[in-house]
PDB file of C-alpha atoms and ligand atoms in Angstrom:
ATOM      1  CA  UNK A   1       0.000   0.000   0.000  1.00 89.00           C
ATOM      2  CA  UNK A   2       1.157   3.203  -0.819  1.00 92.00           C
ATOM      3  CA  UNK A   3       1.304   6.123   2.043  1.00 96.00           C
ATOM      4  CA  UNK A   4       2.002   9.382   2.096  1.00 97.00           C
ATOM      5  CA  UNK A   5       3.898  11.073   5.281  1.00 96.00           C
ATOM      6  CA  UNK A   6       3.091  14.898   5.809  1.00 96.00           C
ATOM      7  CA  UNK A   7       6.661  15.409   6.772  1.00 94.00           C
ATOM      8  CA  UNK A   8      10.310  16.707   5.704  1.00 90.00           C
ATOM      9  CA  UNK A   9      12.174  15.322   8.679  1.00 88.00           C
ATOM     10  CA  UNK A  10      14.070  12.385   7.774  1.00 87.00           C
ATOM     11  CA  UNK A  11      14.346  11.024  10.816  1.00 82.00           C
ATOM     12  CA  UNK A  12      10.669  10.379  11.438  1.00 85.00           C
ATOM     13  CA  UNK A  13      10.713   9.452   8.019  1.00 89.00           C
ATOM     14  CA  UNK A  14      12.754   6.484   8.843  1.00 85.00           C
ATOM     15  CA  UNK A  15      11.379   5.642  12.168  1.00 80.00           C
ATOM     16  CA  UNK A  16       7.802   5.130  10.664  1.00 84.00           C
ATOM     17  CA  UNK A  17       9.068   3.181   7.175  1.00 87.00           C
ATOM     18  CA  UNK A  18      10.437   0.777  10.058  1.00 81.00           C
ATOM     19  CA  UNK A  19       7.688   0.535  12.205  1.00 79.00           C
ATOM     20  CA  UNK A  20       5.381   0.137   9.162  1.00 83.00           C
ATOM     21  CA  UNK A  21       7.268  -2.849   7.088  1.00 84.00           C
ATOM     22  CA  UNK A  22       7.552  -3.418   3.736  1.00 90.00           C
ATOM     23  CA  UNK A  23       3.652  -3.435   3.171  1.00 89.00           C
ATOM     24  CA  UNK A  24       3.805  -0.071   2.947  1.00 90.00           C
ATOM     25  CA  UNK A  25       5.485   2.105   0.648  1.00 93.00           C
ATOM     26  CA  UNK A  26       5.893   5.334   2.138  1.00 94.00           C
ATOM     27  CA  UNK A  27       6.725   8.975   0.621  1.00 96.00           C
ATOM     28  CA  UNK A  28       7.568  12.071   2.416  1.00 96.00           C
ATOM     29  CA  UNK A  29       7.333  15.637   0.916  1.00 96.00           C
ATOM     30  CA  UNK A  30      10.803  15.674   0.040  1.00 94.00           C
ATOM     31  CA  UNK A  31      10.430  12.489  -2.127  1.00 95.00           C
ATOM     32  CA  UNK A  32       7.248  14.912  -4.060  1.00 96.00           C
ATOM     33  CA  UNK A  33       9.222  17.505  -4.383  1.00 95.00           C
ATOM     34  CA  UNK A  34       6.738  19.813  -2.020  1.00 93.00           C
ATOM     35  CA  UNK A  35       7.634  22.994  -0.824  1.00 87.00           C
ATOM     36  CA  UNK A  36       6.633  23.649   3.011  1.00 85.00           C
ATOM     37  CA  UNK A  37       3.312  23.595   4.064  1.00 91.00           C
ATOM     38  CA  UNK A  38       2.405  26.691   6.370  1.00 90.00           C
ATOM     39  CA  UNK A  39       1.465  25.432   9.183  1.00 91.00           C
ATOM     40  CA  UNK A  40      -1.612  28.683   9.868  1.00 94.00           C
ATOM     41  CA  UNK A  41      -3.619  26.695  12.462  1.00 96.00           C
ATOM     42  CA  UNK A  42      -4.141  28.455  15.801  1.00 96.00           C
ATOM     43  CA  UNK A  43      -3.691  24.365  17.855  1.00 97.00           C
ATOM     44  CA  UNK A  44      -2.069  21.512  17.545  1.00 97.00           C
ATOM     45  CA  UNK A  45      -4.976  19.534  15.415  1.00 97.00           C
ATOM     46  CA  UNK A  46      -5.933  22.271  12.709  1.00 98.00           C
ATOM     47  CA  UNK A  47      -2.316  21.999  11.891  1.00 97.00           C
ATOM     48  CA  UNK A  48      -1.797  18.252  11.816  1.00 98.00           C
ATOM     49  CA  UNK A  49      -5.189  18.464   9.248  1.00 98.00           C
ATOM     50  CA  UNK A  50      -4.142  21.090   7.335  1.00 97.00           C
ATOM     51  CA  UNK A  51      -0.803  19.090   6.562  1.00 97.00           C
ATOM     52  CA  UNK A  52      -2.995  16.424   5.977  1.00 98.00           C
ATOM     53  CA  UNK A  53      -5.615  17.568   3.908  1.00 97.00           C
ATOM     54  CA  UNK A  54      -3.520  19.431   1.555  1.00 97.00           C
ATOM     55  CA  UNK A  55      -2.154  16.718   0.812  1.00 97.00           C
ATOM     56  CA  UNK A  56      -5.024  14.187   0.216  1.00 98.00           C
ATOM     57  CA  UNK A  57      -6.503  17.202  -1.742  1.00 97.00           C
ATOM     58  CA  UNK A  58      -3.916  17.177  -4.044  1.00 97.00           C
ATOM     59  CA  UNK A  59      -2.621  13.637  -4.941  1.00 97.00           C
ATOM     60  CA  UNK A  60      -5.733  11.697  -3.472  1.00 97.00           C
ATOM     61  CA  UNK A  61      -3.727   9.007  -1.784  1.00 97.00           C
ATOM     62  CA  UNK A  62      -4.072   7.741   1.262  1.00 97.00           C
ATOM     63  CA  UNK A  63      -1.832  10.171   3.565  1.00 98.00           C
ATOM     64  CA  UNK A  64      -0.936  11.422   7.274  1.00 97.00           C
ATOM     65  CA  UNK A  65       0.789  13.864   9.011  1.00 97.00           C
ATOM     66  CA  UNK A  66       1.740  14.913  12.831  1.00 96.00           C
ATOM     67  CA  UNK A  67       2.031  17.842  14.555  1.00 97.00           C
ATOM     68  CA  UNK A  68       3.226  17.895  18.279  1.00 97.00           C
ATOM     69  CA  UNK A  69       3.226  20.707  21.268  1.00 97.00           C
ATOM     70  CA  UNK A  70       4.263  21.017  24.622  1.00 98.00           C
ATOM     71  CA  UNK A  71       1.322  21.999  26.817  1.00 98.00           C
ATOM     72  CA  UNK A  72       2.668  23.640  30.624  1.00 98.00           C
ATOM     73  CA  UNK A  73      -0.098  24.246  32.218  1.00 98.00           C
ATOM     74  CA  UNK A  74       1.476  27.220  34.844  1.00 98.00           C
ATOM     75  CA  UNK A  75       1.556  29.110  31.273  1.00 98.00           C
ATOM     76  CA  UNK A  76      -1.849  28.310  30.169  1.00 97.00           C
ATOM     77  CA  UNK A  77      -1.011  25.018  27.780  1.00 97.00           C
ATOM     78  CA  UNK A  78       1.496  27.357  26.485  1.00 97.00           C
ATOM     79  CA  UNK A  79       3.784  26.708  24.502  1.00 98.00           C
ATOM     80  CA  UNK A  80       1.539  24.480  22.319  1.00 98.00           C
ATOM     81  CA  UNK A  81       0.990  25.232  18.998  1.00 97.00           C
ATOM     82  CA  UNK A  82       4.454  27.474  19.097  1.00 96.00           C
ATOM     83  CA  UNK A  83       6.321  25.070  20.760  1.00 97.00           C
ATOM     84  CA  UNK A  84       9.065  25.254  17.399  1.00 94.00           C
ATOM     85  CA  UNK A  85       9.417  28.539  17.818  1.00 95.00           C
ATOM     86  CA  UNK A  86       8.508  29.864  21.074  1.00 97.00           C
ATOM     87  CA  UNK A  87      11.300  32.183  21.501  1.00 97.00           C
ATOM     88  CA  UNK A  88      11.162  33.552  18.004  1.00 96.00           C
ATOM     89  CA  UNK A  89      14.331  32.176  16.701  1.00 94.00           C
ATOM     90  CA  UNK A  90      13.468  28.228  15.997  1.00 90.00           C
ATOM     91  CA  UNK A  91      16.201  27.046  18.219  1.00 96.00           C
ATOM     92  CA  UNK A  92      15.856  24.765  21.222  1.00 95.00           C
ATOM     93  CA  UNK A  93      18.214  25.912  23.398  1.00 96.00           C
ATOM     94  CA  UNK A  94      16.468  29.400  23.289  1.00 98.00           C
ATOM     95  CA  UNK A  95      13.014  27.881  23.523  1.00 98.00           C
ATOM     96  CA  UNK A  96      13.782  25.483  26.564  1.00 98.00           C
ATOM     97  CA  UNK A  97      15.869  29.133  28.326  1.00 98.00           C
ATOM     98  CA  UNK A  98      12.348  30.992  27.834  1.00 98.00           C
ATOM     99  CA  UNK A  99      10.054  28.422  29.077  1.00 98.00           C
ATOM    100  CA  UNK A 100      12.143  27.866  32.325  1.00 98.00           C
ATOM    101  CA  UNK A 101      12.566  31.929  32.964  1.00 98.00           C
ATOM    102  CA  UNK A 102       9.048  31.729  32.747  1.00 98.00           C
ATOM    103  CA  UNK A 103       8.522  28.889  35.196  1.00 98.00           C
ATOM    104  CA  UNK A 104      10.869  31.049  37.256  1.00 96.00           C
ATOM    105  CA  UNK A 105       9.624  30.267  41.324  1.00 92.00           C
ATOM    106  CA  UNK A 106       6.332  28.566  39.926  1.00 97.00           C
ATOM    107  CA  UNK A 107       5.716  25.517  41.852  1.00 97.00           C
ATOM    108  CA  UNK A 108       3.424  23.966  39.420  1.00 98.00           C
ATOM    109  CA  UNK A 109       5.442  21.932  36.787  1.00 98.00           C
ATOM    110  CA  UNK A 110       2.356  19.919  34.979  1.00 98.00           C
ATOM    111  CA  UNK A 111       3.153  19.707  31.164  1.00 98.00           C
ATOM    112  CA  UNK A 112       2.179  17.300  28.529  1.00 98.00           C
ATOM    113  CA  UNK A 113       3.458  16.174  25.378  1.00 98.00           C
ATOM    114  CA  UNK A 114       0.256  16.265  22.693  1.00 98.00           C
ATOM    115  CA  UNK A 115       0.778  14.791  19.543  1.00 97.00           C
ATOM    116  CA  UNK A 116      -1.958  14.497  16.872  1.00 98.00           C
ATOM    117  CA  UNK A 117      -2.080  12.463  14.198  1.00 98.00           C
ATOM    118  CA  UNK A 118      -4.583  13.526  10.791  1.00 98.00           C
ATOM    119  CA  UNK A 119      -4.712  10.265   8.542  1.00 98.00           C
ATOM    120  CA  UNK A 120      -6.985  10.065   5.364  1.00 98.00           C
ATOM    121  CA  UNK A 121      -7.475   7.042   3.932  1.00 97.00           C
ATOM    122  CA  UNK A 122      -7.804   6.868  -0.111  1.00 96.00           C
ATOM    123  CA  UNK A 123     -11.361   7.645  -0.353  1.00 97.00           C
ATOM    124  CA  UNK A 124     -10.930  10.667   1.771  1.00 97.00           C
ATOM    125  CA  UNK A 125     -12.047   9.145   5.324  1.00 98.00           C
ATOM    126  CA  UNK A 126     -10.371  11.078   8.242  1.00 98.00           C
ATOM    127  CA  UNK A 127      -9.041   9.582  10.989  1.00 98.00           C
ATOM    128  CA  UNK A 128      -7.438  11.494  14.347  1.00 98.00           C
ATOM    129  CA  UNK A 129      -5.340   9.679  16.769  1.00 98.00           C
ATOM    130  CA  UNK A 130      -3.967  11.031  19.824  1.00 98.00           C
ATOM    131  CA  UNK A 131      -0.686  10.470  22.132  1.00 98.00           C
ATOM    132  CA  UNK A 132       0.089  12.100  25.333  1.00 98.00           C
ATOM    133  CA  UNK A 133       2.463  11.814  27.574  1.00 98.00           C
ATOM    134  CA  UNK A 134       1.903  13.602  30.959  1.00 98.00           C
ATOM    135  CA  UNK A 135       5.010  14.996  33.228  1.00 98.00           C
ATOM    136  CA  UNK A 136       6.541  17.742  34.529  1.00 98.00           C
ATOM    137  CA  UNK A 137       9.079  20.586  33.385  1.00 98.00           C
ATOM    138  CA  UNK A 138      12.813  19.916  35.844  1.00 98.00           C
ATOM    139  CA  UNK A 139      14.603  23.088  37.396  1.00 97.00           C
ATOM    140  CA  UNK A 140      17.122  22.511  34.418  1.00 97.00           C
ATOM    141  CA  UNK A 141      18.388  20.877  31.521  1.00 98.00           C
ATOM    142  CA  UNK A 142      19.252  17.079  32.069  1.00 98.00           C
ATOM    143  CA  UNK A 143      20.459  14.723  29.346  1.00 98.00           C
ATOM    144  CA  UNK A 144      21.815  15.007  25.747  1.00 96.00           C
ATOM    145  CA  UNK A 145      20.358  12.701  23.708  1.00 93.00           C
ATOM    146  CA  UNK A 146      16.811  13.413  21.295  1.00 89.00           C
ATOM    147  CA  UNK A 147      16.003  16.949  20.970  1.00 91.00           C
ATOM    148  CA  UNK A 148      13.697  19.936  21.511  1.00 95.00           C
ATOM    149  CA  UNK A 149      12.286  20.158  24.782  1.00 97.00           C
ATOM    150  CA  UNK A 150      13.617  16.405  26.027  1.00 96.00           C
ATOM    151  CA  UNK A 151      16.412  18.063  28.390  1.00 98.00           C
ATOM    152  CA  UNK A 152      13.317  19.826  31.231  1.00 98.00           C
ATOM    153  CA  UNK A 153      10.546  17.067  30.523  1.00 98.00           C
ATOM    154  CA  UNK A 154      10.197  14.399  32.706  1.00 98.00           C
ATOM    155  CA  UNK A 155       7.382  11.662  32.121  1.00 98.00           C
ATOM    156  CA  UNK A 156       5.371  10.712  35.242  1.00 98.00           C
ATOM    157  CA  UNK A 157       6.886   7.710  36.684  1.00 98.00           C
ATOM    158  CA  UNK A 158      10.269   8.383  35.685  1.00 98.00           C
ATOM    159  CA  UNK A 159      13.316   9.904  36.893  1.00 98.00           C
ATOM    160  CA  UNK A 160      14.997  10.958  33.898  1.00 98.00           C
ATOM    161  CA  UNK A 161      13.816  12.906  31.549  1.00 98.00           C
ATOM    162  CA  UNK A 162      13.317  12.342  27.894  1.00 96.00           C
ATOM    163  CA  UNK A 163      16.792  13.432  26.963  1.00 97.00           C
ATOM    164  CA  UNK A 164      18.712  10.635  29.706  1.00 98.00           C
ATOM    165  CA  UNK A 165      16.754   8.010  27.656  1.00 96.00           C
ATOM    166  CA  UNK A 166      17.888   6.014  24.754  1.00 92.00           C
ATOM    167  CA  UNK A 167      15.551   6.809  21.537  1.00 86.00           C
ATOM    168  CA  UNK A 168      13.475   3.088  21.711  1.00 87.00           C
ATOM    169  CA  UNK A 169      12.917   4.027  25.307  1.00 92.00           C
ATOM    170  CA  UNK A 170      11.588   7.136  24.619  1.00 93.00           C
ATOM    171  CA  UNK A 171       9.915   5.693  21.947  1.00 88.00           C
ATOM    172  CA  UNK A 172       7.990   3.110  24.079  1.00 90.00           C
ATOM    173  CA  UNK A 173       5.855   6.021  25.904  1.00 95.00           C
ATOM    174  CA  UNK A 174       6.739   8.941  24.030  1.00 94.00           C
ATOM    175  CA  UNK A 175       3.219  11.053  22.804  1.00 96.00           C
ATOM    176  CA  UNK A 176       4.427  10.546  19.141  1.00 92.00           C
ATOM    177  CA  UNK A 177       5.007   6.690  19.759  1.00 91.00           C
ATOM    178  CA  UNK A 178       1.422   6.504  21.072  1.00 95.00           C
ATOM    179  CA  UNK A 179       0.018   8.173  18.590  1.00 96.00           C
ATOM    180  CA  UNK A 180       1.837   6.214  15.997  1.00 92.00           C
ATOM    181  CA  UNK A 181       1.054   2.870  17.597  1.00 94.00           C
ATOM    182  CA  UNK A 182      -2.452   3.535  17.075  1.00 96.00           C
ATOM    183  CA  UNK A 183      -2.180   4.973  13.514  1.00 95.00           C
ATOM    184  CA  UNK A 184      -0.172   1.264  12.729  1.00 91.00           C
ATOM    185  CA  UNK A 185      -3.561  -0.358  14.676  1.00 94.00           C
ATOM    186  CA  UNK A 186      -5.844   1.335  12.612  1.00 95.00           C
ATOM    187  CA  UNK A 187      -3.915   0.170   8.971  1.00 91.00           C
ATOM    188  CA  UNK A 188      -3.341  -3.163  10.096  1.00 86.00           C
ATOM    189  CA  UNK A 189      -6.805  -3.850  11.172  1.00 88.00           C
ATOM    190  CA  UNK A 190      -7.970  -3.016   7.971  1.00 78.00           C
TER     191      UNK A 190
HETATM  192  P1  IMP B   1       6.620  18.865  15.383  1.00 85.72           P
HETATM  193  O1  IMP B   1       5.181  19.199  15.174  1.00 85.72           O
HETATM  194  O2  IMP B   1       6.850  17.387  15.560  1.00 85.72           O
HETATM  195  O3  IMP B   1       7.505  19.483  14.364  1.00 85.72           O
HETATM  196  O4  IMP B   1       7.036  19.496  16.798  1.00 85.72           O
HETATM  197  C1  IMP B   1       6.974  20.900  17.055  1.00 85.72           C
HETATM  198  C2  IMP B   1       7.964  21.256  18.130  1.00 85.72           C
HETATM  199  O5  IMP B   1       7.610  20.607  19.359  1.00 85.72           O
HETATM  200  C3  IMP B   1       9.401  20.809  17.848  1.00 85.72           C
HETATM  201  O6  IMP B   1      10.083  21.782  17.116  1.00 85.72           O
HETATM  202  C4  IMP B   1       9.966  20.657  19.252  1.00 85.72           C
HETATM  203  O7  IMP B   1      10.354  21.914  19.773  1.00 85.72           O
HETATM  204  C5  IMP B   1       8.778  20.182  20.048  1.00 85.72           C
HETATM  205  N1  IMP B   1       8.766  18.704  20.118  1.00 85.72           N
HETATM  206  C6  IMP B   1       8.045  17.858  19.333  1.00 85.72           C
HETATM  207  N2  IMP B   1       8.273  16.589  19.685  1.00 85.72           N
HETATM  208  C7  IMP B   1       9.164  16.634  20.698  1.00 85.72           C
HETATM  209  C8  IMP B   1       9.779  15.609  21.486  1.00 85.72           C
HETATM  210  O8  IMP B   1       9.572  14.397  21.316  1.00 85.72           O
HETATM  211  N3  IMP B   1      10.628  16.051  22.435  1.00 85.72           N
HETATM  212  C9  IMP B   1      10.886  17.361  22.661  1.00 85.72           C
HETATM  213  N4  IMP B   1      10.349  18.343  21.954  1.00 85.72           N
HETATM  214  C10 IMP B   1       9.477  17.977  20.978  1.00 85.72           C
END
C-alpha cells in the first residue's frame, strides 16, 4: 500500500518506514518535491489536518501527518501550537531558556506532550489519533540525547527525563510513539 507522510524530517521518516514494514510504501514531501506547508492553524490539530488535507486534496492518496506541542499548564497550555518557535528564533536551546525563565519560582510543573495524528485514507475518510504523555518541566536541563524540549521534561513515573533516555525508550511512551502505535492499529486492522 502506498502512504504518504506529511513530513520533511528524515528522521521520522525512517522511524515510521520501520515501524510500518515493507507493506507499505511510504513517501515524504521531500520524495514529491513539495515545498513547506504553512502550518496557519491556531492548535495543535488544525495543523496536523491542514498538513494532511492538503495533501489528500492534491494527490488523493491515502496520507498522514503529525504535529506535536508542549502543553505547561502554569503558562496556560502554552507553549503548544508554538512550541518550534517559542522564543522567536526556531532554536531549542532558546526555547527550553524561555520556558524555564518563565517557570521562574512557579511551583506547578504539569506539562504534557500532545501529539496528533490527521490520517486520510484513499477515499478521503479522516481519521485522528492522539498520544500524550503527561510529566513535569525539571529546574534545568538534564540529558543530551533526542532533541527539543527532552532536556526539562520528565514523564510521570520516571526519573529521567526524555533526553537521559535512549531513543526506543523514549519511543515506548513517548506522545508521538502513542500516537503512531495507534495509527499502525488502525492500517493493520484493515
Ligand atoms: P513537530 O510538530 O513534531 O515538528 O514538533 C513541534 C515542536 O515541538 C518541535 O520543534 C519541538 O520543539 C517540540 N517537540 C516535538 N516533539 C518533541 C519531542 O519528542 N521532544 C521534545 N520536543 C518535541
Amino acid at each position: 500500500m502506498e502512504l504518504i507522510f506529511a513530513t520533511y524530517n528524515p528522521h521520522k521518516l525512517s522511524e515510521i518506514r520501520d515501524a510500518l514494514g515493507p507493506r507499505y510504501t511510504l513517501q515524504g514531501l521531500g520524495d514529491l518535491n513539495e515545498k513547506e506547508i504553512p502550518e496557519t492553524g491556531s492548535t495543535i490539530e488544525e495543523n496536523s489536518l491542514i498538513k494532511a488535507e492538503y495533501i489528500f486534496k492534491k494527490y488523493q492518496k491515502a496520507c498522514f501527518s503529525d504535529d506535536t506541542g508542549l502543553e505547561v499548564s502554569a503558562l496556560n497550555n502554552e507553549p503548544g501550537v508554538f512550541s518550534a518557535r517559542y522564543a522567536g528564533t526556531g532554536h531549542s536551546v532558546d526555547n527550553i531558556d524561555l520556558l524555564l525563565s518563565n517557570l521562574i519560582d512557579q511551583k506547578d510543573r504539569k506539562a504534557q506532550f500532545k501529539t496528533i495524528i490527521t490520517y486520510f485514507d484513499e477515499n478521503g475518510r479522516k481519521f485522528v489519533f492522539e498520544g500524550l504523555v503527561h510529566g513535569k518541566i525539571v529546574l534545568e536541563k538534564e540529558g543530551f540525547e533526542g532533541f527539543g524540549y527532552d532536556p526539562i521534561f520528565q514523564p510521570n513515573g520516571f526519573k529521567e527525563t526524555f533526553a537521559e533516555m535512549s531513543l526506543s525508550q523514549k519511543n515506548k511512551i513517548s506522545h508521538r510513539g502513542i500516537a503512531l502505535k495507534k495509527l499502525l492499529a488502525h492500517l493493520t486492522s484493515r
